[in-house]
Tab-separated table of C-alpha atoms and ligand atoms in Angstrom:
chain	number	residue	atom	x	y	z
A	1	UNK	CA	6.466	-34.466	-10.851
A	2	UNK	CA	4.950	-36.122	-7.274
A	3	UNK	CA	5.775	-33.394	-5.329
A	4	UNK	CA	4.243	-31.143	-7.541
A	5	UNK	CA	1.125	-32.919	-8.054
A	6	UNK	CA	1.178	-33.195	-3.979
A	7	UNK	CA	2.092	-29.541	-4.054
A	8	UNK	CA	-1.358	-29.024	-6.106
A	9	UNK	CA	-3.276	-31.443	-4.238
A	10	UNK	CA	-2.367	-29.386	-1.024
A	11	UNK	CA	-3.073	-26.423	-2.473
A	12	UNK	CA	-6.384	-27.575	-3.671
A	13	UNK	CA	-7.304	-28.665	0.068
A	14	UNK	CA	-6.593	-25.134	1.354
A	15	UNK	CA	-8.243	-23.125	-1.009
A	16	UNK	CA	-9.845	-25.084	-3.657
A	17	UNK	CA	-12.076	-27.923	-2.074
A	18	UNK	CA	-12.014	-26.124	1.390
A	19	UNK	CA	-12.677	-23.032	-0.291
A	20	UNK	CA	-14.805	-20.307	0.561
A	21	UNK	CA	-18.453	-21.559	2.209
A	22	UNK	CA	-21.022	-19.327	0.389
A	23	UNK	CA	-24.296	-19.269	2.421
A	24	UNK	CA	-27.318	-18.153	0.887
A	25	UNK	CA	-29.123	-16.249	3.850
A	26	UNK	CA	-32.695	-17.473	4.104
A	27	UNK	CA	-32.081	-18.738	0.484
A	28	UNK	CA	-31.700	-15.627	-0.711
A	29	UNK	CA	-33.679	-12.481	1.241
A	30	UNK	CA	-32.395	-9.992	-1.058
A	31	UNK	CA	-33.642	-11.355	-4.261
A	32	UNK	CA	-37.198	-13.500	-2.716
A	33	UNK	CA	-38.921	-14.008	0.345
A	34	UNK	CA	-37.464	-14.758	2.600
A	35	UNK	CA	-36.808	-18.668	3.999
A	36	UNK	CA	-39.086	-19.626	1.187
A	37	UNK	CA	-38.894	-22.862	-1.574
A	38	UNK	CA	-38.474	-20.343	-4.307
A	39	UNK	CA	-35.745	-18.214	-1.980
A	40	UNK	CA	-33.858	-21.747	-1.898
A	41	UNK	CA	-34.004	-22.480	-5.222
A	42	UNK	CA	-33.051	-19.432	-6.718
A	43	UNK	CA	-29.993	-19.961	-4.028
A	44	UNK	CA	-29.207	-23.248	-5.440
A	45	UNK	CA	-29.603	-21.842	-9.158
A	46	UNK	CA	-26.845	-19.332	-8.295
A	47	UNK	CA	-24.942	-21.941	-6.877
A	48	UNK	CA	-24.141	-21.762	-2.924
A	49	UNK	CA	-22.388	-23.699	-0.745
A	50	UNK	CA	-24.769	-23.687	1.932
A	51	UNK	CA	-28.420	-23.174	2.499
A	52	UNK	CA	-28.853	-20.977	5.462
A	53	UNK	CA	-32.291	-20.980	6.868
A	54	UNK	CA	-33.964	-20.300	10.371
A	55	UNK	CA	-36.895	-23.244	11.981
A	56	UNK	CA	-39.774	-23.239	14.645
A	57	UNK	CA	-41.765	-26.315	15.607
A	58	UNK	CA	-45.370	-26.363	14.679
A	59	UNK	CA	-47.712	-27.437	17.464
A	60	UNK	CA	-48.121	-30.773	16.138
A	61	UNK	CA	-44.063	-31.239	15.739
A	62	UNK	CA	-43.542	-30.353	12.379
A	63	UNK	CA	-39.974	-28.421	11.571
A	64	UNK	CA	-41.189	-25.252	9.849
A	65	UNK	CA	-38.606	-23.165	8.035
A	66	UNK	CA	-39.575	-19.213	9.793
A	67	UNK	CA	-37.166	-16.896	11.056
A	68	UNK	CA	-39.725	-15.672	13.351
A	69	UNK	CA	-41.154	-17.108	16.424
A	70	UNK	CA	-44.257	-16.014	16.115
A	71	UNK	CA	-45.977	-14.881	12.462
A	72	UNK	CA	-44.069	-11.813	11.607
A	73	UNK	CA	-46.615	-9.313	9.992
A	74	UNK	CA	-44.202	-7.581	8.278
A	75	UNK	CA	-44.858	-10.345	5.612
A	76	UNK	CA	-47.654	-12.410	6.797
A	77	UNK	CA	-51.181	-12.401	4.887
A	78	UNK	CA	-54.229	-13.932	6.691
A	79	UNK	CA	-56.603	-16.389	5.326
A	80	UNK	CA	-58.547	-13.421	3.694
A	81	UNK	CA	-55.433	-11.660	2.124
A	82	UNK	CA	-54.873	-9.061	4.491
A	83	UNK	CA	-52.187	-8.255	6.506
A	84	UNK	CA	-51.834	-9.975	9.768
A	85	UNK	CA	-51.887	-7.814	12.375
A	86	UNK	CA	-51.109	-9.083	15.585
A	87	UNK	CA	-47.390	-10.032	16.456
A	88	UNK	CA	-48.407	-12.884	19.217
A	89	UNK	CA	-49.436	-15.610	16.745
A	90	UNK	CA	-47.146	-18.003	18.046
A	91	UNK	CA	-46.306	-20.580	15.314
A	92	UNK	CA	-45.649	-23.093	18.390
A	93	UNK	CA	-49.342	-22.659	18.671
A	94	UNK	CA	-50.318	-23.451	15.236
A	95	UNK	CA	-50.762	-26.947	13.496
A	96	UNK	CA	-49.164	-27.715	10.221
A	97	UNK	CA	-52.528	-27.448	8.585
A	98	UNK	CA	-53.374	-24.379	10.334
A	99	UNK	CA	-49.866	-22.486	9.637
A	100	UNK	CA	-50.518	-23.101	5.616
A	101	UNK	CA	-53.423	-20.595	5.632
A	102	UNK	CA	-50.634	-17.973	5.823
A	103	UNK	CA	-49.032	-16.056	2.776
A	104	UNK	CA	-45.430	-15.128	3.408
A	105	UNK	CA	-44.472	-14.566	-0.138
A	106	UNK	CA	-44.627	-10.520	-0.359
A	107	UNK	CA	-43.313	-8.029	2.328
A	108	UNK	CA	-45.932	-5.129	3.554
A	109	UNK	CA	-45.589	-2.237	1.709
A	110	UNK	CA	-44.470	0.351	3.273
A	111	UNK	CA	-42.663	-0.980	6.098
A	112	UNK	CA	-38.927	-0.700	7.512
A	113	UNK	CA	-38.607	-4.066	6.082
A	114	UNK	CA	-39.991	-3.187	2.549
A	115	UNK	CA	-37.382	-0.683	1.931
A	116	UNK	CA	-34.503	-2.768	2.938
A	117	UNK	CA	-34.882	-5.408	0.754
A	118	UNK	CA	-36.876	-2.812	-2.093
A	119	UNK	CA	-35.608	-5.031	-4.836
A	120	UNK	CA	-37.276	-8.363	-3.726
A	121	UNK	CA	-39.741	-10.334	-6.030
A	122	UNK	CA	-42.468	-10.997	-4.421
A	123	UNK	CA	-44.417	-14.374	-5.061
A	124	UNK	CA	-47.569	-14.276	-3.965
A	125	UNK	CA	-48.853	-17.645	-2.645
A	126	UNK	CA	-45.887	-18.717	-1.070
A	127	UNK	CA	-46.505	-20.636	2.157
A	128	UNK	CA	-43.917	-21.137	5.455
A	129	UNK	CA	-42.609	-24.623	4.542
A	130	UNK	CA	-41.392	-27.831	6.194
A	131	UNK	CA	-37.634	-28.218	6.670
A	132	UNK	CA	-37.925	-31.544	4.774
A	133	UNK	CA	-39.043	-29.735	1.297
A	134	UNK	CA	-36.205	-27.484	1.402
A	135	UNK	CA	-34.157	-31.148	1.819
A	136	UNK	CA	-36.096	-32.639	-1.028
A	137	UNK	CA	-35.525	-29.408	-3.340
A	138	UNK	CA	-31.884	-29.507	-3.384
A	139	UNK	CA	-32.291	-33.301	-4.199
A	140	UNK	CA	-34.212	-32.600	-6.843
A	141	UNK	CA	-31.777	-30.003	-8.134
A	142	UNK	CA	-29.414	-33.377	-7.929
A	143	UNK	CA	-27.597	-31.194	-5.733
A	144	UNK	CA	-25.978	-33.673	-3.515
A	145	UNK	CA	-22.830	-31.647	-2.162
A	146	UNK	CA	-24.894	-28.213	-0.636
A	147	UNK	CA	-25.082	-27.929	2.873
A	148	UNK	CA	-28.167	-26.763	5.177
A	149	UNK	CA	-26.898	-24.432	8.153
A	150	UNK	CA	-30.027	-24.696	10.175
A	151	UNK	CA	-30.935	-21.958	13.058
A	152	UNK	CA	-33.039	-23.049	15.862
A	153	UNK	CA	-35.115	-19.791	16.834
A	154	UNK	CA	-35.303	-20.565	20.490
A	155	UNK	CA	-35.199	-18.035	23.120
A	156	UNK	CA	-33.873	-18.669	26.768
A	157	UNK	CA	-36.258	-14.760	27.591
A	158	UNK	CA	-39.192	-15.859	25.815
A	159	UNK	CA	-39.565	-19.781	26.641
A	160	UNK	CA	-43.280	-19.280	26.187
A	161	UNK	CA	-43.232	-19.247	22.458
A	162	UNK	CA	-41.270	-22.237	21.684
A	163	UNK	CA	-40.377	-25.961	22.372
A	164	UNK	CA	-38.009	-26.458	24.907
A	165	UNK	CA	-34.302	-26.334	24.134
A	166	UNK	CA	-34.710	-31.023	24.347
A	167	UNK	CA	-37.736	-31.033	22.315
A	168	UNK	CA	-37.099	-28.410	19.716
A	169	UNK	CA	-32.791	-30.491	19.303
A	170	UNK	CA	-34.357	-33.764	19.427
A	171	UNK	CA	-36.692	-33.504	16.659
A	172	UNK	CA	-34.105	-31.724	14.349
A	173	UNK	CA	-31.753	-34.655	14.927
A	174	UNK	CA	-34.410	-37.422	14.554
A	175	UNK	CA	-35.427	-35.333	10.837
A	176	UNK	CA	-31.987	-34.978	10.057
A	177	UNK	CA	-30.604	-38.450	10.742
A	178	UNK	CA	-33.908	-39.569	9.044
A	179	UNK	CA	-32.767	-37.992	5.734
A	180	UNK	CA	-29.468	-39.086	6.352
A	181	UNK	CA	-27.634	-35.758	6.294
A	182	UNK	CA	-25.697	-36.038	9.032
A	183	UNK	CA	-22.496	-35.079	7.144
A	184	UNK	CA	-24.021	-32.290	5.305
A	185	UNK	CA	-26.185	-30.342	8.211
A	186	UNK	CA	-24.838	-27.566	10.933
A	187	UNK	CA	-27.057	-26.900	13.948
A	188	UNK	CA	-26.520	-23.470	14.591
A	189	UNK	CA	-28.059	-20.886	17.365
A	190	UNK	CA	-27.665	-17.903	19.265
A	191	UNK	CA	-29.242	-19.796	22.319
A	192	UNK	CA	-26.506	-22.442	22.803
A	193	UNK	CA	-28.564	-24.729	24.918
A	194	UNK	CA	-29.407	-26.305	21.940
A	195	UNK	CA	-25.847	-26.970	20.610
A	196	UNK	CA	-25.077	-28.473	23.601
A	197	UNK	CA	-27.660	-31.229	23.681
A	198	UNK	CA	-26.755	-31.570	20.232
A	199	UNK	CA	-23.032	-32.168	20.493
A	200	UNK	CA	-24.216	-34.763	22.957
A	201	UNK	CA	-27.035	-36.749	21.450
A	202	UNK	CA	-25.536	-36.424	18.119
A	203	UNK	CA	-21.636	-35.268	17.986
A	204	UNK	CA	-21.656	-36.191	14.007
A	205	UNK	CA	-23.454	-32.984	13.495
A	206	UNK	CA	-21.797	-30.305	13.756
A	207	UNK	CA	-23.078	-26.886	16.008
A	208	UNK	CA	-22.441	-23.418	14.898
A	209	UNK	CA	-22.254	-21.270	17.692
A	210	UNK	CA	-23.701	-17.578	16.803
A	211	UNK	CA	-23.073	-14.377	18.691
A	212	UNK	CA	-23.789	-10.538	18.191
A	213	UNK	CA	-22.936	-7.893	20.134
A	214	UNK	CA	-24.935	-5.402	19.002
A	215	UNK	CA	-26.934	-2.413	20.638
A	216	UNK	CA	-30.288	-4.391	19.129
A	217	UNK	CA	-28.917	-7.352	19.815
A	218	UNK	CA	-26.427	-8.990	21.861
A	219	UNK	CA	-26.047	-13.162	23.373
A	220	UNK	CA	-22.732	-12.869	25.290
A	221	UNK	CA	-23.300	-10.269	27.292
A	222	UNK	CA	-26.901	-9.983	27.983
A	223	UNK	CA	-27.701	-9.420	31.453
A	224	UNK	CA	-23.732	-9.391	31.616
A	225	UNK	CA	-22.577	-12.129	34.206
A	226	UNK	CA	-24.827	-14.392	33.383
A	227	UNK	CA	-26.018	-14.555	30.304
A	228	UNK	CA	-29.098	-17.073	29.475
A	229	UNK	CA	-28.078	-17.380	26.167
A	230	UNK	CA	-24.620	-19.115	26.496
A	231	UNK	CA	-25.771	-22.380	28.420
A	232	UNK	CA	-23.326	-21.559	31.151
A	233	UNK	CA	-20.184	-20.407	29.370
A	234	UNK	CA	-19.965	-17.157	29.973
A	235	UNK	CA	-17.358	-14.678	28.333
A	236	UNK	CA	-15.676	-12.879	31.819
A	237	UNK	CA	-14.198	-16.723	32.273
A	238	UNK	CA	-12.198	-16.545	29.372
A	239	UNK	CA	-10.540	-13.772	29.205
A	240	UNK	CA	-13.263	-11.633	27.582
A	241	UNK	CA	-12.562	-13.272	24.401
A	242	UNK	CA	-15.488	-15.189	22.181
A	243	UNK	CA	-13.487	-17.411	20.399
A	244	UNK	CA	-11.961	-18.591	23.409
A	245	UNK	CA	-15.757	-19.141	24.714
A	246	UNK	CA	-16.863	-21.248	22.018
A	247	UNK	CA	-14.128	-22.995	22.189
A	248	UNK	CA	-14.706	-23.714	25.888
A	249	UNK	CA	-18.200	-24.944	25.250
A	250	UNK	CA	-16.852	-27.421	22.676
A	251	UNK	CA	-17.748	-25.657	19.458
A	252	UNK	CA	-15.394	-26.274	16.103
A	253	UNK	CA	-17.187	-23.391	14.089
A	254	UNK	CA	-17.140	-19.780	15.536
A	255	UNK	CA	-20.322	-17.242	13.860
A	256	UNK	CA	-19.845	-13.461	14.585
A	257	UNK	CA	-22.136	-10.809	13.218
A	258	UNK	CA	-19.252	-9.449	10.666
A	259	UNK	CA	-19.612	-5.652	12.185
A	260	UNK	CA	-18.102	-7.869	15.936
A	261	UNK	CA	-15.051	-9.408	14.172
A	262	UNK	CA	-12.028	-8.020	13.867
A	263	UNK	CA	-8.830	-9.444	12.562
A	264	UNK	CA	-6.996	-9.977	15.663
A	265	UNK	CA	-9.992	-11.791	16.812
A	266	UNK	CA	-10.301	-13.896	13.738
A	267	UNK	CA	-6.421	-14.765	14.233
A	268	UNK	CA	-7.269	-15.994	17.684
A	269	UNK	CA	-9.779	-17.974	16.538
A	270	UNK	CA	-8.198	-19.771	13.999
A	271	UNK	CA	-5.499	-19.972	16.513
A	272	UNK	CA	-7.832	-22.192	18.720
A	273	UNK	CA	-8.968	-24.647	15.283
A	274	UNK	CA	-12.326	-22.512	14.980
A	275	UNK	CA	-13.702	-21.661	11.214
A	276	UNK	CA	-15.303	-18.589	11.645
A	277	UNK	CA	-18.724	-18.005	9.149
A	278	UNK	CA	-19.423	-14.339	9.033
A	279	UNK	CA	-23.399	-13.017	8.658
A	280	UNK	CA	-24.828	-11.173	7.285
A	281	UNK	CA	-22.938	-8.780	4.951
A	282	UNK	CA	-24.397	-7.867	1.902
A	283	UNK	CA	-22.551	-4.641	0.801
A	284	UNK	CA	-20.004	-5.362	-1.969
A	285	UNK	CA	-17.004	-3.669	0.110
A	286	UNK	CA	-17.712	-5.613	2.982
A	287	UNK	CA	-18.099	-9.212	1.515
A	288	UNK	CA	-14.245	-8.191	0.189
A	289	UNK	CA	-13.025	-7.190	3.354
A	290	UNK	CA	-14.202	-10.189	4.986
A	291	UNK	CA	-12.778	-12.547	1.765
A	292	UNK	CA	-9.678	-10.672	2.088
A	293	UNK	CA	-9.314	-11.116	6.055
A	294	UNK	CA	-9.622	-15.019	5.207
A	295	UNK	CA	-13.279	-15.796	6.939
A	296	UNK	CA	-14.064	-19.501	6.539
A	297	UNK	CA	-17.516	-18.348	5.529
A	298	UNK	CA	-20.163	-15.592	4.110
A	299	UNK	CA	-23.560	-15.264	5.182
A	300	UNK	CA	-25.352	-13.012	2.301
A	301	UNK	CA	-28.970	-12.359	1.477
A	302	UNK	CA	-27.651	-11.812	-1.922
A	303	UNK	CA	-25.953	-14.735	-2.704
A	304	UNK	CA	-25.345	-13.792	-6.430
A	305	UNK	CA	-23.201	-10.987	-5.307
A	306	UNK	CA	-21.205	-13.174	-3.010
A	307	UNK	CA	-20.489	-15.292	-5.590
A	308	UNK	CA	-19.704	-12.926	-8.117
A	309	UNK	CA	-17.170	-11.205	-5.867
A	310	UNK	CA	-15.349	-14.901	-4.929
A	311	UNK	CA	-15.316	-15.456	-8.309
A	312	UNK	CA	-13.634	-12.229	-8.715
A	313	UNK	CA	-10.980	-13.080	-6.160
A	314	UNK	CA	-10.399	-16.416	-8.091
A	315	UNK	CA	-12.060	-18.544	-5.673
A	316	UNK	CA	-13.692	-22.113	-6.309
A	317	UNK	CA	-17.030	-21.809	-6.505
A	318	UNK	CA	-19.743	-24.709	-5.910
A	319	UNK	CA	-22.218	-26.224	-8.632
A	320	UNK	CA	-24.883	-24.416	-9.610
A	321	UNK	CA	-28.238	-26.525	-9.962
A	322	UNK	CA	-31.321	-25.198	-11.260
A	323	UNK	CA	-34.934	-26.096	-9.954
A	324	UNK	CA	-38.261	-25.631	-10.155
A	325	UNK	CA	-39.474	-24.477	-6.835
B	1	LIG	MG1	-30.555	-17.457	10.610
């Protein structure tokens, strides 16, 4: 009877309270805008594992939850209603005050973007908001087990539009630490400058260390022997591999666009102790594939799908907690 309660308890810690990590990209981009309260709380009404959300630093120091460095105007609405049209409106440069006269609750018409994610809501009215109301909406879903996986947008080529890799970590750790969510926050970035400060100032959060290695977008190799984006740890030292990389620069958690990874490579890395959290796959087959390979995580701007399809595979799935955004 022990051994096979111990058998079940074991069992339980592999695939039932480990389980799958469902992350809700930008709360939930394929079903609301994106990175917005309502986004997160129709994530948390699904019922996630993990918030995944993207943050700039207003000009007076506020954490702002915006993929974007600068106001993208593929979604952005000026003060007047229109669409935004420049692309250099660097939120860095904005105040809090200033950055709430902008709409980000509908995408433009007729854009790229707009037929991507055709099946959006929109909700007009919605505003870019500060990382501590996305905190404060999950406790008021009396969620107290979801997890935030928080981006810093930060770019070694473009140091002009945001706080410096110190400024932009230490303020994140001073916000989290003030909410006390150590335990329940990931730091995550393609520019791993900022993981690196963090693992110093505060190794009880843990870093996520991104990479792509795509034609429209690619951290390891840019500018191939040096790359800015790596904070010194550059691929050709270890053996070509990522994993191996990320392991080198101290990471635990390993995040490859999931069109990088392949199986051998995920073996490796879970060879070296790494969870690997794939983003962003959205397409039904793929979230399968990547569930059936054994990723540690899923990155999905339709988190309802995600969870539908772990469901599927008899997978635990977390609470769902319904809010009012
Ligand atoms: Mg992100």
């Amino acid at each position: 009877m022990r051994r096979i309660l111990l058998a079940a308890a074991l069992l339980m810690a592999a695939g039932g309270a480990a389980g799958l990590d469902l992350q809700g990209h930008r709360g939930a981009r394929g079903l609301l805008p994106e990175n917005t309260l309502p986004a997160f709380a129709r994530a948390l009404a699904i019922g996630v594992t993990t918030l995944e959300l993207d943050t700039a630093l207003t000009r007076d120091g506020v954490i702002v939850v915006s993929h974007d460095t600068t106001l993208n105007p593929d979604i952005t609405r000026g003060p007047g209603g229109g669409w935004i049209t420049r692309a250099d409106l660097a939120i860095h440069a904005l105040s809090w005050q200033e950055l709430q006269a902008y709409d980000v609750g509908r995408i433009r018409p007729q854009t790229a973007y707009a037929q991507r994610f055709s099946a959006q809501q929109p909700v007009d009215g919605a505003r870019i908001p500060r990382l501590a109301a996305v905190f404060d909406l999950a406790r008021r879903a009396g969620n107290n087990s979801v997890r935030f996986n928080i981006e810093t947008k930060i770019s070694p080529e473009q140091p002009q539009l945001t706080a410096s890799p110190e400024v932009f970590a230490r303020a994140l750790i001073r916000l989290v630490r003030a909410e006390n969510l150590e335990s329940r926050v990931t730091i995550q970035s393609f520019d791993w400058r900022t993981l690196q400060i963090v693992q110093r100032e505060a190794p009880q959060i843990a870093t996520v260390y991104l990479s792509a290695q795509q034609p429209w977008l690619d951290n390891i190799r840019a500018r191939d022997v040096s790359s800015p984006w790596t904070a010194g740890f550059h691929i050709t030292r270890y053996g070509g591999s990522v994993p191996r990389t990320v392991k080198a620069a101290g990471g635990a958690v390993w995040s490859p666009h999931f069109g990088d990874l392949t199986r051998e490579q995920l073996r490796e890395a879970h060879q070296l102790g790494l969870k690997v959290i794939a983003w962003t796959v959205n397409d039904d087959a793929d979230i399968v594939r990547m569930i059936d390979w054994g990723v540690d995580g899923i990155i999905s701007d339709y988190p309802d799908r995600l969870r539908r399809l772990a469901a599927g595979r008899g997978l635990a799935l977390p609470p769902a907690t319904p809010v009012t955004p």
